[in-house]
Short mmCIF file of C-alpha atoms in Angstrom, two decimals:
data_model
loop_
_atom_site.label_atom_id
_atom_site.label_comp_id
_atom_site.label_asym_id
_atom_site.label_seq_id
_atom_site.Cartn_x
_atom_site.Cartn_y
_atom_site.Cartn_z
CA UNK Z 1 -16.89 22.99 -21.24
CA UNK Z 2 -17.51 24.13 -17.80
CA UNK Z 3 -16.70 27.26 -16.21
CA UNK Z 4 -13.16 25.42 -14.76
CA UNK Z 5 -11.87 25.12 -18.25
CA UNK Z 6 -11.46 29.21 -18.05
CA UNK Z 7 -9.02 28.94 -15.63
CA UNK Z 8 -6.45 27.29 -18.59
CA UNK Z 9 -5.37 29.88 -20.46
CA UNK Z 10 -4.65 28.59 -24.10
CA UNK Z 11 -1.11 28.80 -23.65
CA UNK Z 12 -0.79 26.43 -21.04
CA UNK Z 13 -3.97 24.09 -21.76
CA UNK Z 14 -2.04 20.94 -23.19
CA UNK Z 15 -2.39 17.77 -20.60
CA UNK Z 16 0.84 17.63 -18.10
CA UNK Z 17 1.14 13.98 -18.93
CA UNK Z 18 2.41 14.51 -22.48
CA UNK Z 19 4.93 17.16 -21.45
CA UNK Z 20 8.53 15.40 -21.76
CA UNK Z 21 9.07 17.42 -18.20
CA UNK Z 22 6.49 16.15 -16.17
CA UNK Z 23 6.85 12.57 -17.48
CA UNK Z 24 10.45 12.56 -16.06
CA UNK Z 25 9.24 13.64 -12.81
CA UNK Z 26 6.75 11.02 -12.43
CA UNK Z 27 9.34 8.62 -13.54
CA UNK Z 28 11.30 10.07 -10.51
CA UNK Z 29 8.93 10.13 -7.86
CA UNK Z 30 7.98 6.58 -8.65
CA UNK Z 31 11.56 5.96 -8.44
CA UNK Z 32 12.28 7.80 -4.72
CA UNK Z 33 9.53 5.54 -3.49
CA UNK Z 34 10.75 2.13 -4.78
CA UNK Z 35 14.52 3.45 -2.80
CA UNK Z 36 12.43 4.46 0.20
CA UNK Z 37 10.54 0.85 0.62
CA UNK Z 38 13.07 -1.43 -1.26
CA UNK Z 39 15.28 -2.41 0.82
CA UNK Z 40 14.32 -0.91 4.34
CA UNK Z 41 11.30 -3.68 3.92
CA UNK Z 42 13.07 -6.67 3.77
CA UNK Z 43 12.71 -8.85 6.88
CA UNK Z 44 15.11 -11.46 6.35
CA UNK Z 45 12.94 -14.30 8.45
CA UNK Z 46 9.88 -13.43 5.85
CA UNK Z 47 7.49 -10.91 4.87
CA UNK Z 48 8.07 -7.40 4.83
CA UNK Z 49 8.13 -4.39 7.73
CA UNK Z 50 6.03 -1.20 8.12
CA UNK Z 51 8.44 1.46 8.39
CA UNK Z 52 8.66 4.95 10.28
CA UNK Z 53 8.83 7.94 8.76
CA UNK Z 54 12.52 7.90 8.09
CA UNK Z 55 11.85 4.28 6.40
CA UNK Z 56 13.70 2.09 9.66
CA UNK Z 57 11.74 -0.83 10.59
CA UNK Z 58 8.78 -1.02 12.77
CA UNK Z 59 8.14 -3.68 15.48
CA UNK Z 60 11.45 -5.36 13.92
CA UNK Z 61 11.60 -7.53 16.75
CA UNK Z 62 8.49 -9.05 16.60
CA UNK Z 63 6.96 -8.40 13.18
CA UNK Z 64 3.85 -9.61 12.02
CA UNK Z 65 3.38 -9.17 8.76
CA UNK Z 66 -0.28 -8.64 7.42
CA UNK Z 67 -1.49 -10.13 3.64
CA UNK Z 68 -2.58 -6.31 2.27
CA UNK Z 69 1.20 -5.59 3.16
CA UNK Z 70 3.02 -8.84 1.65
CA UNK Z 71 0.75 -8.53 -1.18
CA UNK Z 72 0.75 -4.94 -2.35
CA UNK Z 73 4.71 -5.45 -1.96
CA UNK Z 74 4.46 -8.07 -4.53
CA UNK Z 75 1.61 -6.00 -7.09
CA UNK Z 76 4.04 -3.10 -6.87
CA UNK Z 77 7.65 -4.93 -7.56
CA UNK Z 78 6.26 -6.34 -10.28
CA UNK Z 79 5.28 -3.41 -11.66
CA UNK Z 80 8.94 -2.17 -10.67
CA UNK Z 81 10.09 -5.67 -12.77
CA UNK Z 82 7.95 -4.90 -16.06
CA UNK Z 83 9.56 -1.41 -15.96
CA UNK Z 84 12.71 -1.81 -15.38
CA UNK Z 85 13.85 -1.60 -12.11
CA UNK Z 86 17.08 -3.67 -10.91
CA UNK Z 87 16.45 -5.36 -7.68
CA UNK Z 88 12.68 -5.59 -8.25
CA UNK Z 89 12.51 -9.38 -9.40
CA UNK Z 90 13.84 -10.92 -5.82
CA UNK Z 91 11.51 -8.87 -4.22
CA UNK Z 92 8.49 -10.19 -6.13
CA UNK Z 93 10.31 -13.73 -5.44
CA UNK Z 94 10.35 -13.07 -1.08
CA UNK Z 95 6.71 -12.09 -0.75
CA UNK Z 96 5.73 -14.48 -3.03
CA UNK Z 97 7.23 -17.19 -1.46
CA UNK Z 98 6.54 -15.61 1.89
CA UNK Z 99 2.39 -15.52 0.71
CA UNK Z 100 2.58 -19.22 -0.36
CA UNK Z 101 4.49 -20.66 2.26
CA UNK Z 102 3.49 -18.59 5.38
CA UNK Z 103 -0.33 -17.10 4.82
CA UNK Z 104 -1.98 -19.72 2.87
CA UNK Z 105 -4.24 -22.29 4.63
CA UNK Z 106 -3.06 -25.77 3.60
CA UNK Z 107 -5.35 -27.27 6.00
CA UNK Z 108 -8.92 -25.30 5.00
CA UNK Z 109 -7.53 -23.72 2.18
CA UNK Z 110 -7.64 -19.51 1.98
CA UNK Z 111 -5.24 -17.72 3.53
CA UNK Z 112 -4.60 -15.89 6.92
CA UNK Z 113 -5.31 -12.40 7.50
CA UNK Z 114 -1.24 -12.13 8.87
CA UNK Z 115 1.58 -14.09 10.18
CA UNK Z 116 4.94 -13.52 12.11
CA UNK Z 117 7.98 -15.27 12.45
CA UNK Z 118 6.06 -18.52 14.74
CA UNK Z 119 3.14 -18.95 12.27
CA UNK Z 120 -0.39 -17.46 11.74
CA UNK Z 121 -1.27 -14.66 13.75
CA UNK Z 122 -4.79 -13.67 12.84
CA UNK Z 123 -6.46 -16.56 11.25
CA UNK Z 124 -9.53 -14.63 9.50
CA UNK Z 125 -10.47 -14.77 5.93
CA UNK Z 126 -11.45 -11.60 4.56
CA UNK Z 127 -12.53 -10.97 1.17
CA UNK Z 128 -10.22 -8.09 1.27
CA UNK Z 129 -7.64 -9.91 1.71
CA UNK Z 130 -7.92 -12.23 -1.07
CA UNK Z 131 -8.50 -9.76 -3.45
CA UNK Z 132 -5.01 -8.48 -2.81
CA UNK Z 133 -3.45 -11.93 -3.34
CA UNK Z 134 -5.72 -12.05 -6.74
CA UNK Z 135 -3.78 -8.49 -7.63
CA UNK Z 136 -0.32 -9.44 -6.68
CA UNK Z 137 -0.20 -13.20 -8.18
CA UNK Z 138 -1.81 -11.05 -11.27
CA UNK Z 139 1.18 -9.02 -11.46
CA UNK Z 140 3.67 -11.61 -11.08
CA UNK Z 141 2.29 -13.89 -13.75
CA UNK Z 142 2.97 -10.61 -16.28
CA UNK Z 143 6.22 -10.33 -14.31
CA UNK Z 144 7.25 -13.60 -15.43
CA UNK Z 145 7.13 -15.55 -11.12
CA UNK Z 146 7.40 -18.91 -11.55
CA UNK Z 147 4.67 -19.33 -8.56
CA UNK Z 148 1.89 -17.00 -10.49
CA UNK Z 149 0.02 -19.58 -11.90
CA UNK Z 150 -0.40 -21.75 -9.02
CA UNK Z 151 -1.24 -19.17 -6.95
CA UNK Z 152 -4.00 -17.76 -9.27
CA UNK Z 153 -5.34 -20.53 -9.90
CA UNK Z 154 -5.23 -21.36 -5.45
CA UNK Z 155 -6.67 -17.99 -4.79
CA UNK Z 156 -9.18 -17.93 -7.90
CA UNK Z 157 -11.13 -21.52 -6.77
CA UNK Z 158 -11.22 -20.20 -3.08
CA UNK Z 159 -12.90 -16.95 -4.48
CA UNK Z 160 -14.90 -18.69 -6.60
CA UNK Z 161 -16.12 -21.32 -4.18
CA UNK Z 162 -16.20 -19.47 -0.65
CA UNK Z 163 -16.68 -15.40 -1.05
CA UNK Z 164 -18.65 -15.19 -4.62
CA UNK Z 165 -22.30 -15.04 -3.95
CA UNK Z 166 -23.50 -15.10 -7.59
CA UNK Z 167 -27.22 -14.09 -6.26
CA UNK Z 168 -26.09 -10.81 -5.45
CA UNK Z 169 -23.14 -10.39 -7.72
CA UNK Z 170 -20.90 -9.56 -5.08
CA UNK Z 171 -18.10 -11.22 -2.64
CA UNK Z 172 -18.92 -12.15 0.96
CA UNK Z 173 -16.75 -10.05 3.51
CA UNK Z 174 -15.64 -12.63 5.96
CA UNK Z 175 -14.84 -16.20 7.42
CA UNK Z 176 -13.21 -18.04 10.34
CA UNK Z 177 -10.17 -19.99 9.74
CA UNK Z 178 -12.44 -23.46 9.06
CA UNK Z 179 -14.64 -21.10 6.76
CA UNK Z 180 -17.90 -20.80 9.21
CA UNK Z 181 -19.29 -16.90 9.04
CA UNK Z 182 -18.08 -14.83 11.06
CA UNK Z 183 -21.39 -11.85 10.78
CA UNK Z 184 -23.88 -10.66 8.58
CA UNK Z 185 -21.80 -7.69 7.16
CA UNK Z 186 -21.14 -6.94 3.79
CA UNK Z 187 -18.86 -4.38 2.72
CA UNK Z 188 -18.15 -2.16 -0.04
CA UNK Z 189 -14.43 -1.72 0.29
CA UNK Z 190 -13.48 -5.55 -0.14
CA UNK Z 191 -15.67 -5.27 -3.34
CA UNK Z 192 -14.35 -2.23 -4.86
CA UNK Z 193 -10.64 -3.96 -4.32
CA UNK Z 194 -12.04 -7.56 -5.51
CA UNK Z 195 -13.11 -5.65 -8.58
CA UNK Z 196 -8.96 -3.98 -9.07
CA UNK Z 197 -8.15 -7.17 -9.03
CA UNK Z 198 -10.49 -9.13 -11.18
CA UNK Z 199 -9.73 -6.76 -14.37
CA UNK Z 200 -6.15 -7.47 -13.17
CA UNK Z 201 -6.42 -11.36 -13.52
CA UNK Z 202 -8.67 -11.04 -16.72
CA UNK Z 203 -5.43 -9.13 -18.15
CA UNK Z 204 -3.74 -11.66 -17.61
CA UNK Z 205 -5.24 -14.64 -18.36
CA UNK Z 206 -7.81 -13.64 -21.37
CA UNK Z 207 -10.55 -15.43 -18.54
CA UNK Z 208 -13.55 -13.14 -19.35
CA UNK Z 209 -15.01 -14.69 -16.21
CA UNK Z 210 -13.17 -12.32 -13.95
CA UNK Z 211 -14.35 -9.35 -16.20
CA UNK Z 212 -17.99 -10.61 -16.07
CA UNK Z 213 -17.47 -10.36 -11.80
CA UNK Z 214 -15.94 -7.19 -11.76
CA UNK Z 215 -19.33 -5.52 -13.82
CA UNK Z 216 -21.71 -7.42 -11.55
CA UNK Z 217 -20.19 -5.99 -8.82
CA UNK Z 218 -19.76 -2.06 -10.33
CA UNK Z 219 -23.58 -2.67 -10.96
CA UNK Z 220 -24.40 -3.68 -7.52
CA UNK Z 221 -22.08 -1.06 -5.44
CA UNK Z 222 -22.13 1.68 -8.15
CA UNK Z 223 -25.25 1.09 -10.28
CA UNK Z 224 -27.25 0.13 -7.92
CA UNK Z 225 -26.12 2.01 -4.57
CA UNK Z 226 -24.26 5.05 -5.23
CA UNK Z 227 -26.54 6.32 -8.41
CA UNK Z 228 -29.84 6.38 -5.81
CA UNK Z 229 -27.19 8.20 -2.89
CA UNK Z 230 -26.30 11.02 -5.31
CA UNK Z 231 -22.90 9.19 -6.25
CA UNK Z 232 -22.04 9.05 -2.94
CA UNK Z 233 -20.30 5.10 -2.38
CA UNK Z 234 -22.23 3.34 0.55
CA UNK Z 235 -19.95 1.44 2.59
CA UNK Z 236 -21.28 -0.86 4.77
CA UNK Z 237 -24.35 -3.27 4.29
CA UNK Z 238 -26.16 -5.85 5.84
CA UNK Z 239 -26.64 -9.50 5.17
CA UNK Z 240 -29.27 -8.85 2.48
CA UNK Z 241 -27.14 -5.61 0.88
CA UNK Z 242 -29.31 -3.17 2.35
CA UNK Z 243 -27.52 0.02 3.08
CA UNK Z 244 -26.24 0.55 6.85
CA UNK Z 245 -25.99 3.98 7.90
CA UNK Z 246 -25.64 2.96 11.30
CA UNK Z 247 -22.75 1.18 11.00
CA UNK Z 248 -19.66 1.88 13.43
CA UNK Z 249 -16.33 -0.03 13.07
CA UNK Z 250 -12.76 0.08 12.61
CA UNK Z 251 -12.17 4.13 12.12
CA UNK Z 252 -9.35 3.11 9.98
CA UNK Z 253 -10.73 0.11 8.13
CA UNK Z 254 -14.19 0.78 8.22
CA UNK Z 255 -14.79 3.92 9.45
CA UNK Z 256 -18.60 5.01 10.05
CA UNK Z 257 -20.35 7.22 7.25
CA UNK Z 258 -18.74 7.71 3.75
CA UNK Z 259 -15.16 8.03 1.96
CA UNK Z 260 -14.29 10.43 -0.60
CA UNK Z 261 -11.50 8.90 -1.08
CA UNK Z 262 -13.03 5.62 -2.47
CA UNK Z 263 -15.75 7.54 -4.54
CA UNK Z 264 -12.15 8.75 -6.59
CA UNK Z 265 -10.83 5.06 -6.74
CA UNK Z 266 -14.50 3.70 -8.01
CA UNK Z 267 -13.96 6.83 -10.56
CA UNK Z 268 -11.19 5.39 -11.76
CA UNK Z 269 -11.70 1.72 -11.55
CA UNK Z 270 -15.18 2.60 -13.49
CA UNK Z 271 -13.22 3.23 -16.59
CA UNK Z 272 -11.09 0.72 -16.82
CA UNK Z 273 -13.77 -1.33 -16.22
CA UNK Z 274 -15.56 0.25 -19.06
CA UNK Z 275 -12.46 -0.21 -21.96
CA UNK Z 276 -11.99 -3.62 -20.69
CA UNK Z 277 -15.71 -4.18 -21.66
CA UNK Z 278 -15.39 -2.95 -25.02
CA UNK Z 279 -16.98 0.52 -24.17
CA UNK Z 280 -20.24 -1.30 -24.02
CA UNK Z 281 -21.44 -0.30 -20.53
CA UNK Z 282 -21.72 3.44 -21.15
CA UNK Z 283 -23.49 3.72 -17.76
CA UNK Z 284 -20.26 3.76 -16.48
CA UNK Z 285 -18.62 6.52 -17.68
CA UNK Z 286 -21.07 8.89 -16.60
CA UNK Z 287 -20.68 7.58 -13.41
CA UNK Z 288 -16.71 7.97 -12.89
CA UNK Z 289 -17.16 11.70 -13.90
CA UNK Z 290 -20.43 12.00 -11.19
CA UNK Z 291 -18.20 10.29 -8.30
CA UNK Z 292 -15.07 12.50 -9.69
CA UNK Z 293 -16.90 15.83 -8.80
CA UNK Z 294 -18.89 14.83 -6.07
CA UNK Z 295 -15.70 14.07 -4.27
CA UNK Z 296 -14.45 17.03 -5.22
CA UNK Z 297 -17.89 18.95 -3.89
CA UNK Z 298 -18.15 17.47 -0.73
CA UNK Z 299 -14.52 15.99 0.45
CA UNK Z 300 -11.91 18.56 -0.93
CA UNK Z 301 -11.08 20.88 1.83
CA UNK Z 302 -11.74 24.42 0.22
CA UNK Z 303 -9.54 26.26 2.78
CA UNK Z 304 -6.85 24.43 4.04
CA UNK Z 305 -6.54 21.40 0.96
CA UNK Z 306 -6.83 17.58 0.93
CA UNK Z 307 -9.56 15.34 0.62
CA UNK Z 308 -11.33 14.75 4.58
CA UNK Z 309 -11.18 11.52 5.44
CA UNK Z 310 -15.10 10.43 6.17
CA UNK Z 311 -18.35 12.34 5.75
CA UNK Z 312 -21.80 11.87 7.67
CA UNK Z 313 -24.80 11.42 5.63
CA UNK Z 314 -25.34 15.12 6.11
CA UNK Z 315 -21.85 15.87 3.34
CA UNK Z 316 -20.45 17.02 6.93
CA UNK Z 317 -16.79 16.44 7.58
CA UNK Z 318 -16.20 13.63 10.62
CA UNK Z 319 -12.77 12.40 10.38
CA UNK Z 320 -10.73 15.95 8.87
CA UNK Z 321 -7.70 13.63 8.51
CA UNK Z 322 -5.78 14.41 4.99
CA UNK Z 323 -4.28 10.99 4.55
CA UNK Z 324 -2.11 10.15 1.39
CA UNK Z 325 -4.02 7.76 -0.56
CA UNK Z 326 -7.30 9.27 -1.18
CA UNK Z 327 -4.88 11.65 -2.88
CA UNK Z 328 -3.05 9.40 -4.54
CA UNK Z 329 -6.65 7.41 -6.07
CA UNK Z 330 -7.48 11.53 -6.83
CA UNK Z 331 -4.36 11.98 -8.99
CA UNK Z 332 -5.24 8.33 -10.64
CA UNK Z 333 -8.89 9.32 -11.53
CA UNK Z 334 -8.18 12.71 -13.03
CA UNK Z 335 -5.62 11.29 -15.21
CA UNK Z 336 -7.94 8.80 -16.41
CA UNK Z 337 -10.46 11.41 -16.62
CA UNK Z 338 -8.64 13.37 -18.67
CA UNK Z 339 -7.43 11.24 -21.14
CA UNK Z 340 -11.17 9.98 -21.87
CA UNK Z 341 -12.87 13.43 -21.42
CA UNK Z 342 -11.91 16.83 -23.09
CA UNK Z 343 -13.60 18.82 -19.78
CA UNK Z 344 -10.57 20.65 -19.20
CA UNK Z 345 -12.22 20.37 -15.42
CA UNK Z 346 -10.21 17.45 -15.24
CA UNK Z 347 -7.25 18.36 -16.12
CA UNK Z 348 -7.44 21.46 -13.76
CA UNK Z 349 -7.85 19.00 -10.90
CA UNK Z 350 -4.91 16.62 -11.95
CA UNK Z 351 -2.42 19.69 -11.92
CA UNK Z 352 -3.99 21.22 -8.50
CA UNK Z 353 -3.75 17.40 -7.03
CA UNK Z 354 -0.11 17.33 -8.01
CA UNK Z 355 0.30 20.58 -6.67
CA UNK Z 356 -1.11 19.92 -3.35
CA UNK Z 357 0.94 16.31 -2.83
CA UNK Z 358 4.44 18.20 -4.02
CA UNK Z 359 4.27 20.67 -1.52
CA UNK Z 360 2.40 18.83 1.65
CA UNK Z 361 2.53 15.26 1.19
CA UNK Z 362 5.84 14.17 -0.77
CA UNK Z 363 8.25 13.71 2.44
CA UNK Z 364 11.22 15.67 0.23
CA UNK Z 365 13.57 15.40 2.83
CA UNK Z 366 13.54 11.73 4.13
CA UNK Z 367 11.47 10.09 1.62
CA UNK Z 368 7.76 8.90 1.26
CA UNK Z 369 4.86 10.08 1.45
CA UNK Z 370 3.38 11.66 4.58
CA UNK Z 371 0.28 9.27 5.10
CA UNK Z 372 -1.37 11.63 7.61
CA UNK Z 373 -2.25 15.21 7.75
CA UNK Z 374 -4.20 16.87 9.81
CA UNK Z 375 -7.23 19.45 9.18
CA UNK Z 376 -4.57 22.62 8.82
CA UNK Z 377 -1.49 20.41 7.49
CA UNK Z 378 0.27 19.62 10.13
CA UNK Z 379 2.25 16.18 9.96
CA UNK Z 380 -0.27 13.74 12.19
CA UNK Z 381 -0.10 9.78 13.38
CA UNK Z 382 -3.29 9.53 14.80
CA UNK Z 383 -4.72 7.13 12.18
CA UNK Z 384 -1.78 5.87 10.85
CA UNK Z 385 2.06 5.35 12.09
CA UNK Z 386 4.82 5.93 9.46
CA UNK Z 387 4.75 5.07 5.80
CA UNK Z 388 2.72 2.37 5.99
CA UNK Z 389 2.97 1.17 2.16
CA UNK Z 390 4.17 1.99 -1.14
CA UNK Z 391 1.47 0.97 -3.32
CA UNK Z 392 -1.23 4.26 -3.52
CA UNK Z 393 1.32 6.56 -4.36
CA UNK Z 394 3.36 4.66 -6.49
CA UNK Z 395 0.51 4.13 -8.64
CA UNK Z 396 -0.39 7.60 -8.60
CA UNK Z 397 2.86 8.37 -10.00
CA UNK Z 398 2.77 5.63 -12.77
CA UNK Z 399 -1.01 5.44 -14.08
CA UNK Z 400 -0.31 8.99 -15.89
CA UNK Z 401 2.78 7.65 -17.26
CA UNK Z 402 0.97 4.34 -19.36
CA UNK Z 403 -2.38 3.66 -21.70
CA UNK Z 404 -5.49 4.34 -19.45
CA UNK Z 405 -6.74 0.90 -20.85
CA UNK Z 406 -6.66 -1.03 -17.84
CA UNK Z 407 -4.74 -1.87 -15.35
CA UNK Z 408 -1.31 -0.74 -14.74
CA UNK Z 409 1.04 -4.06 -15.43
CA UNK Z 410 -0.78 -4.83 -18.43
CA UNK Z 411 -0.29 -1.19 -19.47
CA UNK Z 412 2.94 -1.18 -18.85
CA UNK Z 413 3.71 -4.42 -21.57
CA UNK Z 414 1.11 -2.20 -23.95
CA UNK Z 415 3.27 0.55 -24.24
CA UNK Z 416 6.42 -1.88 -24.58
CA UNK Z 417 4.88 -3.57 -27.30
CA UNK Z 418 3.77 -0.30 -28.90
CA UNK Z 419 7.26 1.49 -28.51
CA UNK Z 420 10.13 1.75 -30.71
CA UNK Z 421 13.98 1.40 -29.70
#
């Protein structure tokens, strides 16, 4: 036990997710976020909007409608189908269709980076990007989508053929539309997302061939990188996988230095990962507690709250943004955490995570999340505009609610199968 576990007095020291209260408003929350994106995210000519804070439609006269959104729309409406939720299976049905018909490359096979309402938009090929369509035709196939297995099977042989590089264990970051490279770049992010998504196709197809990709790349980005950094997750890499500190891109899609907030998803991913494997790997769980508390360490904001967006490679604070899903990927590690480890630490850090996105980041009034915070907590669109999607915090609300097993669709049919009526 560590000093934290002090801090629970006996009385109160039994986990929040058993209590019949706090289940019920998880259930809740979950559900205010399928009201707030359901609907308002419907664009009738295909695809889905971004919406503003108040959940109206952004850029509805000209939308273009990127894969990470159409996708995670799918992964999370499927979830909303295997639970339960009325509504949820024609949603599934429009991005599905919209995925197939509008982002996927029948000429060079692949699909587009996005599309609006005239065709392709941004032709590139990102790893990234096919991980998400990996996730969400995953999720459909539990869900019951008549297109699922096609579109596995599509998105698994262009995987498989153009962005595995079995040398390194790893997925290449990104092509042109005919497939030619488009740098030497590797990333960290599209692997950590490739990896969600393989454990999410070896759920549900029994192929152990996705599970055997998702350790090699754990190893390499995990293992490998972020033991010899101090747990701290490298992002960016050259063409050979050496580390690149240098590195300065996108500040919202690859932002320079380091990211708490995907040491807390690696945390979490780590032990799924692990049970998937049989427990065999026990490298692993050693690591999700390491990246758990060194997250903690060096992103939570002692003063003001909230996880900083980036660090240097001096554990100093760059981009002080509080954004809403580092939080959420918080709130889905500790809950893993504390199911598999009896550090009350843990448990300490779910409730204080809750505590901090109930009273700063839940948008009570109009619904949502808040995505962006600033340093002292004030509401803040620099990075992001709006609510930009529904899948971090709705999984944040749900992963306490099911088996910490793997991942969430196939817990949800776990605890089906294991209830009685």
């Amino acid at each position: 036990m560590t000093e934290y576990a002090k801090l629970l007095p006996t009385t109160n020291a039994a986990s929040w997710t058993g209590r019949p209260f706090h289940r019920q408003w998880l259930m809740r929350q979950a559900n205010d976020l399928f009201d707030f994106f359901q609907e308002a995210s419907i664009d009738p000519a295909g695809g889905f909007y971004e919406l503003d804070d108040a959940g109206k439609a952004l850029n509805a006269d000209n939308n273009i409608c990127q894969i990470h959104t159409a996708t995670r729309m799918v992964h999370c409406f499927a979830i909303g189908a295997l639970i339960g939720r009325p509504g949820s299976g024609e949603i599934v049905d429009h991005g599905m269709r919209y995925i197939w018909d509008r982002l996927r490359d029948g000429r060079h096979g692949g699909y587009f980076w996005s599309s609006d309402r005239n065709g392709p938009v941004d032709t590139v090929k990102q790893a990234y990007g096919h991980a998400f369509v990996l996730l969400a035709a995953s999720s459909a196939k539990l869900a019951g989508h008549k297109l699922a297995d096609k579109m596995l099977a599509d998105v698994t042989e262009v995987i498989n053929a153009k962005f595995w590089d079995d040398k390194r264990g790893a997925v290449r970051e990104e092509f042109n539309a005919d497939w030619a490279p488009v740098a030497e770049y590797n990333g960290q992010n599209s692997n950590m997302h490739m990896t969600e998504a393989l454990m999410a196709a070896y759920q549900a197809t029994g192929d152990k061939s996705y599970l055997d990709k998702a350790e090699r790349i754990a190893d390499l980005i995990i293992g490998k990188h972020a033991a010899s950094l101090d747990y701290r997750v490298a992002e960016h890499f050259d063409g050979d996988w050496a580390v690149d500190k240098t590195y300065l891109g996108n500040e919202m899609f690859r932002p320079a230095g380091t990211t708490p907030g995907h040491w807390l998803e690696w945390s979490r991913l780590l032990l799924q990962l692990w049970t998937l494997g049989h427990k065999r790997l026990s490298w692993m769980t050693d690591a999700s507690r390491q990246l758990f508390r060194r997250s903690i360490e060096l992103g939570w904001d002692d003063k003001h709250g909230g996880f900083f967006y980036t660090l240097d490679w001096d554990n100093k604070p760059v981009m002080t943004e509080k954004l809403w899903w580092p939080l959420s990927e918080a709130i889905g590690a500790a809950a893993y955490l504390s199911d598999h480890d009896r550090d009350q630490y843990f448990q300490l850090w779910y409730r204080k995570l809750w505590d901090f996105a109930a009273n700063h980041m839940i948008d009570h009034k109009q619904g949502g999340w808040r995505s962006e915070l600033t340093t002292d907590l004030r509401h803040s669109a620099r990075l992001f505009t709006g609510k930009p999607d529904i899948y971090h915090a709705l999984q944040a609300c749900l992963i306490p609610l099911y088996p910490t097993t793997g991942s969430l669709a196939n817990a949800i049919i776990e605890a089906d199968h294991t209830s009685h009526y």
